[in-house]
mmCIF file with all atom_site columns, C-alpha atoms in Angstrom:
data_model
loop_
_atom_site.group_PDB
_atom_site.id
_atom_site.type_symbol
_atom_site.label_atom_id
_atom_site.label_alt_id
_atom_site.label_comp_id
_atom_site.label_asym_id
_atom_site.label_entity_id
_atom_site.label_seq_id
_atom_site.pdbx_PDB_ins_code
_atom_site.Cartn_x
_atom_site.Cartn_y
_atom_site.Cartn_z
_atom_site.occupancy
_atom_site.B_iso_or_equiv
_atom_site.pdbx_formal_charge
_atom_site.auth_seq_id
_atom_site.auth_comp_id
_atom_site.auth_asym_id
_atom_site.auth_atom_id
_atom_site.pdbx_PDB_model_num
ATOM 1   C CA . MET A 1 1   ? 0.081  2.974  -17.260 1.00 88.00 ? 1   MET A CA 1
ATOM 2   C CA . ILE A 1 2   ? 1.073  6.405  -15.455 1.00 96.00 ? 2   ILE A CA 1
ATOM 3   C CA . CYS A 1 3   ? -0.738 8.421  -12.885 1.00 97.00 ? 3   CYS A CA 1
ATOM 4   C CA . ARG A 1 4   ? -0.977 12.146 -13.069 1.00 97.00 ? 4   ARG A CA 1
ATOM 5   C CA . ILE A 1 5   ? -0.563 13.708 -9.485  1.00 98.00 ? 5   ILE A CA 1
ATOM 6   C CA . ASN A 1 6   ? -2.532 16.984 -9.136  1.00 97.00 ? 6   ASN A CA 1
ATOM 7   C CA . SER A 1 7   ? -1.743 17.660 -5.722  1.00 98.00 ? 7   SER A CA 1
ATOM 8   C CA . ALA A 1 8   ? 0.742  17.319 -2.349  1.00 97.00 ? 8   ALA A CA 1
ATOM 9   C CA . THR A 1 9   ? -2.202 15.000 -1.150  1.00 97.00 ? 9   THR A CA 1
ATOM 10  C CA . GLU A 1 10  ? -2.555 12.811 -3.697  1.00 97.00 ? 10  GLU A CA 1
ATOM 11  C CA . PHE A 1 11  ? 1.410  12.545 -3.935  1.00 98.00 ? 11  PHE A CA 1
ATOM 12  C CA . LYS A 1 12  ? 1.304  11.092 -0.431  1.00 96.00 ? 12  LYS A CA 1
ATOM 13  C CA . SER A 1 13  ? -1.265 8.946  -0.845  1.00 97.00 ? 13  SER A CA 1
ATOM 14  C CA . ALA A 1 14  ? 0.272  7.428  -3.910  1.00 96.00 ? 14  ALA A CA 1
ATOM 15  C CA . LEU A 1 15  ? 3.610  6.964  -1.727  1.00 96.00 ? 15  LEU A CA 1
ATOM 16  C CA . THR A 1 16  ? 1.511  5.264  1.702   1.00 95.00 ? 16  THR A CA 1
ATOM 17  C CA . ASP A 1 17  ? -0.659 3.043  -0.719  1.00 93.00 ? 17  ASP A CA 1
ATOM 18  C CA . ASN A 1 18  ? 2.021  1.701  -2.847  1.00 92.00 ? 18  ASN A CA 1
ATOM 19  C CA . GLN A 1 19  ? 4.980  -0.642 -1.946  1.00 93.00 ? 19  GLN A CA 1
ATOM 20  C CA . VAL A 1 20  ? 7.409  0.697  -4.782  1.00 97.00 ? 20  VAL A CA 1
ATOM 21  C CA . VAL A 1 21  ? 6.674  4.193  -6.686  1.00 98.00 ? 21  VAL A CA 1
ATOM 22  C CA . VAL A 1 22  ? 8.530  5.523  -9.576  1.00 98.00 ? 22  VAL A CA 1
ATOM 23  C CA . LEU A 1 23  ? 7.651  9.518  -9.635  1.00 98.00 ? 23  LEU A CA 1
ATOM 24  C CA . ASP A 1 24  ? 8.795  11.210 -13.586 1.00 99.00 ? 24  ASP A CA 1
ATOM 25  C CA . ALA A 1 25  ? 9.040  15.291 -12.263 1.00 98.00 ? 25  ALA A CA 1
ATOM 26  C CA . PHE A 1 26  ? 8.828  16.813 -15.462 1.00 98.00 ? 26  PHE A CA 1
ATOM 27  C CA . ALA A 1 27  ? 7.826  20.480 -17.641 1.00 98.00 ? 27  ALA A CA 1
ATOM 28  C CA . THR A 1 28  ? 5.603  20.559 -19.854 1.00 97.00 ? 28  THR A CA 1
ATOM 29  C CA . TRP A 1 29  ? 8.754  23.291 -21.882 1.00 98.00 ? 29  TRP A CA 1
ATOM 30  C CA . CYS A 1 30  ? 11.352 20.263 -21.105 1.00 97.00 ? 30  CYS A CA 1
ATOM 31  C CA . GLY A 1 31  ? 12.898 18.673 -24.480 1.00 97.00 ? 31  GLY A CA 1
ATOM 32  C CA . PRO A 1 32  ? 13.919 16.191 -22.974 1.00 98.00 ? 32  PRO A CA 1
ATOM 33  C CA . CYS A 1 33  ? 10.795 15.259 -20.844 1.00 98.00 ? 33  CYS A CA 1
ATOM 34  C CA . LYS A 1 34  ? 9.089  14.655 -23.904 1.00 97.00 ? 34  LYS A CA 1
ATOM 35  C CA . ALA A 1 35  ? 11.587 12.892 -25.394 1.00 97.00 ? 35  ALA A CA 1
ATOM 36  C CA . ILE A 1 36  ? 11.934 9.742  -22.494 1.00 98.00 ? 36  ILE A CA 1
ATOM 37  C CA . ALA A 1 37  ? 8.266  9.661  -22.171 1.00 98.00 ? 37  ALA A CA 1
ATOM 38  C CA . PRO A 1 38  ? 7.315  7.037  -24.258 1.00 98.00 ? 38  PRO A CA 1
ATOM 39  C CA . ARG A 1 39  ? 10.132 5.060  -22.845 1.00 98.00 ? 39  ARG A CA 1
ATOM 40  C CA . VAL A 1 40  ? 8.795  5.662  -19.218 1.00 98.00 ? 40  VAL A CA 1
ATOM 41  C CA . VAL A 1 41  ? 5.202  4.443  -20.457 1.00 98.00 ? 41  VAL A CA 1
ATOM 42  C CA . LYS A 1 42  ? 7.116  1.251  -22.114 1.00 98.00 ? 42  LYS A CA 1
ATOM 43  C CA . LEU A 1 43  ? 8.826  1.042  -18.373 1.00 98.00 ? 43  LEU A CA 1
ATOM 44  C CA . SER A 1 44  ? 5.587  1.351  -16.613 1.00 98.00 ? 44  SER A CA 1
ATOM 45  C CA . GLU A 1 45  ? 4.104  -1.606 -18.894 1.00 97.00 ? 45  GLU A CA 1
ATOM 46  C CA . ASP A 1 46  ? 7.223  -3.944 -18.385 1.00 97.00 ? 46  ASP A CA 1
ATOM 47  C CA . TYR A 1 47  ? 7.636  -3.059 -14.179 1.00 97.00 ? 47  TYR A CA 1
ATOM 48  C CA . PRO A 1 48  ? 3.831  -3.593 -12.949 1.00 95.00 ? 48  PRO A CA 1
ATOM 49  C CA . ALA A 1 49  ? 5.330  -3.947 -9.376  1.00 95.00 ? 49  ALA A CA 1
ATOM 50  C CA . ALA A 1 50  ? 6.250  -0.285 -9.674  1.00 97.00 ? 50  ALA A CA 1
ATOM 51  C CA . HIS A 1 51  ? 3.551  2.445  -9.440  1.00 97.00 ? 51  HIS A CA 1
ATOM 52  C CA . PHE A 1 52  ? 4.422  4.930  -11.622 1.00 98.00 ? 52  PHE A CA 1
ATOM 53  C CA . ILE A 1 53  ? 3.484  8.322  -11.120 1.00 98.00 ? 53  ILE A CA 1
ATOM 54  C CA . LYS A 1 54  ? 4.010  12.034 -12.564 1.00 98.00 ? 54  LYS A CA 1
ATOM 55  C CA . ILE A 1 55  ? 4.178  15.719 -11.652 1.00 98.00 ? 55  ILE A CA 1
ATOM 56  C CA . ASP A 1 56  ? 4.264  18.693 -13.095 1.00 98.00 ? 56  ASP A CA 1
ATOM 57  C CA . VAL A 1 57  ? 6.809  20.757 -11.436 1.00 98.00 ? 57  VAL A CA 1
ATOM 58  C CA . ASP A 1 58  ? 5.273  24.053 -12.365 1.00 97.00 ? 58  ASP A CA 1
ATOM 59  C CA . GLU A 1 59  ? 2.114  22.729 -11.158 1.00 97.00 ? 59  GLU A CA 1
ATOM 60  C CA . LEU A 1 60  ? 3.147  21.232 -7.861  1.00 98.00 ? 60  LEU A CA 1
ATOM 61  C CA . PRO A 1 61  ? 6.204  23.537 -6.825  1.00 97.00 ? 61  PRO A CA 1
ATOM 62  C CA . GLU A 1 62  ? 5.884  22.802 -3.046  1.00 96.00 ? 62  GLU A CA 1
ATOM 63  C CA . VAL A 1 63  ? 6.575  18.821 -3.750  1.00 97.00 ? 63  VAL A CA 1
ATOM 64  C CA . SER A 1 64  ? 9.175  19.911 -5.996  1.00 97.00 ? 64  SER A CA 1
ATOM 65  C CA . GLN A 1 65  ? 10.602 21.908 -3.753  1.00 97.00 ? 65  GLN A CA 1
ATOM 66  C CA . GLU A 1 66  ? 9.992  19.149 -0.542  1.00 96.00 ? 66  GLU A CA 1
ATOM 67  C CA . LEU A 1 67  ? 11.835 16.815 -3.060  1.00 97.00 ? 67  LEU A CA 1
ATOM 68  C CA . GLY A 1 68  ? 14.726 18.771 -4.082  1.00 97.00 ? 68  GLY A CA 1
ATOM 69  C CA . ILE A 1 69  ? 14.231 18.841 -7.766  1.00 97.00 ? 69  ILE A CA 1
ATOM 70  C CA . ARG A 1 70  ? 16.562 21.260 -9.783  1.00 95.00 ? 70  ARG A CA 1
ATOM 71  C CA . ALA A 1 71  ? 16.534 19.847 -13.255 1.00 97.00 ? 71  ALA A CA 1
ATOM 72  C CA . MET A 1 72  ? 13.959 18.113 -15.561 1.00 97.00 ? 72  MET A CA 1
ATOM 73  C CA . PRO A 1 73  ? 13.271 15.170 -15.770 1.00 98.00 ? 73  PRO A CA 1
ATOM 74  C CA . THR A 1 74  ? 14.207 13.824 -12.361 1.00 98.00 ? 74  THR A CA 1
ATOM 75  C CA . PHE A 1 75  ? 12.973 10.008 -11.547 1.00 99.00 ? 75  PHE A CA 1
ATOM 76  C CA . ILE A 1 76  ? 12.900 9.506  -7.756  1.00 99.00 ? 76  ILE A CA 1
ATOM 77  C CA . ILE A 1 77  ? 12.063 5.993  -6.861  1.00 98.00 ? 77  ILE A CA 1
ATOM 78  C CA . PHE A 1 78  ? 10.463 5.264  -3.397  1.00 98.00 ? 78  PHE A CA 1
ATOM 79  C CA . LYS A 1 79  ? 10.299 1.603  -1.725  1.00 95.00 ? 79  LYS A CA 1
ATOM 80  C CA . GLY A 1 80  ? 8.272  1.648  1.417   1.00 89.00 ? 80  GLY A CA 1
ATOM 81  C CA . GLU A 1 81  ? 7.723  5.366  1.330   1.00 92.00 ? 81  GLU A CA 1
ATOM 82  C CA . GLN A 1 82  ? 11.540 5.601  1.612   1.00 96.00 ? 82  GLN A CA 1
ATOM 83  C CA . LYS A 1 83  ? 13.639 7.199  -1.368  1.00 97.00 ? 83  LYS A CA 1
ATOM 84  C CA . VAL A 1 84  ? 15.571 4.800  -2.610  1.00 97.00 ? 84  VAL A CA 1
ATOM 85  C CA . ALA A 1 85  ? 17.479 6.064  -5.992  1.00 98.00 ? 85  ALA A CA 1
ATOM 86  C CA . GLU A 1 86  ? 17.121 9.125  -8.006  1.00 98.00 ? 86  GLU A CA 1
ATOM 87  C CA . VAL A 1 87  ? 17.932 9.665  -11.980 1.00 98.00 ? 87  VAL A CA 1
ATOM 88  C CA . VAL A 1 88  ? 18.286 13.180 -12.811 1.00 98.00 ? 88  VAL A CA 1
ATOM 89  C CA . GLY A 1 89  ? 18.211 13.588 -17.118 1.00 97.00 ? 89  GLY A CA 1
ATOM 90  C CA . ALA A 1 90  ? 16.757 11.590 -19.304 1.00 97.00 ? 90  ALA A CA 1
ATOM 91  C CA . ASN A 1 91  ? 18.434 8.298  -19.122 1.00 97.00 ? 91  ASN A CA 1
ATOM 92  C CA . PRO A 1 92  ? 16.541 5.533  -19.577 1.00 97.00 ? 92  PRO A CA 1
ATOM 93  C CA . GLN A 1 93  ? 19.260 2.821  -18.999 1.00 98.00 ? 93  GLN A CA 1
ATOM 94  C CA . ALA A 1 94  ? 19.970 4.224  -15.531 1.00 98.00 ? 94  ALA A CA 1
ATOM 95  C CA . LEU A 1 95  ? 16.480 4.463  -15.109 1.00 98.00 ? 95  LEU A CA 1
ATOM 96  C CA . GLU A 1 96  ? 15.581 1.095  -15.778 1.00 98.00 ? 96  GLU A CA 1
ATOM 97  C CA . ASN A 1 97  ? 18.380 -0.597 -13.546 1.00 97.00 ? 97  ASN A CA 1
ATOM 98  C CA . ALA A 1 98  ? 17.013 1.758  -10.265 1.00 97.00 ? 98  ALA A CA 1
ATOM 99  C CA . ILE A 1 99  ? 13.484 0.343  -10.909 1.00 98.00 ? 99  ILE A CA 1
ATOM 100 C CA . ARG A 1 100 ? 14.896 -3.107 -11.406 1.00 96.00 ? 100 ARG A CA 1
ATOM 101 C CA . SER A 1 101 ? 16.170 -2.954 -8.354  1.00 95.00 ? 101 SER A CA 1
ATOM 102 C CA . ALA A 1 102 ? 13.627 -1.279 -6.381  1.00 96.00 ? 102 ALA A CA 1
ATOM 103 C CA . VAL A 1 103 ? 11.359 -4.233 -7.809  1.00 95.00 ? 103 VAL A CA 1
ATOM 104 C CA . GLU A 1 104 ? 13.433 -7.109 -6.893  1.00 90.00 ? 104 GLU A CA 1
ATOM 105 C CA . GLY A 1 105 ? 11.221 -9.542 -4.552  1.00 76.00 ? 105 GLY A CA 1
ATOM 106 C CA . VAL A 1 106 ? 8.103  -7.121 -4.859  1.00 75.00 ? 106 VAL A CA 1
ATOM 107 C CA . GLU A 1 107 ? 4.617  -9.226 -6.145  1.00 74.00 ? 107 GLU A CA 1
ATOM 108 C CA . ALA A 1 108 ? 3.065  -6.789 -8.514  1.00 68.00 ? 108 ALA A CA 1
ATOM 109 C CA . LYS A 1 109 ? -0.649 -5.840 -7.634  1.00 63.00 ? 109 LYS A CA 1
ATOM 110 C CA . ALA A 1 110 ? -3.455 -7.912 -8.890  1.00 52.00 ? 110 ALA A CA 1
#
């Protein structure tokens, strides 16, 4: 499951409350974002130890700026609130590799 984030406060809470977070920064007008979306849903099912969130860069420009997002889609993986990986563009294999690396040794939440 992917949680839609609607505020900077929700974003900060997601990072604080979860050991591994996969952020999908997208835009509604972005073709590659739409193309990779079903694969991201599948990854969220395949990697239950990670908490998947998404932000619309046009709705949360302050979060996008803070994270330095310049292209969509951008995926940022956080572990223990620290950024550990970033994948720019619709590259499902690179994204899966980054997620797999981040969740190694992390138990799925019950």
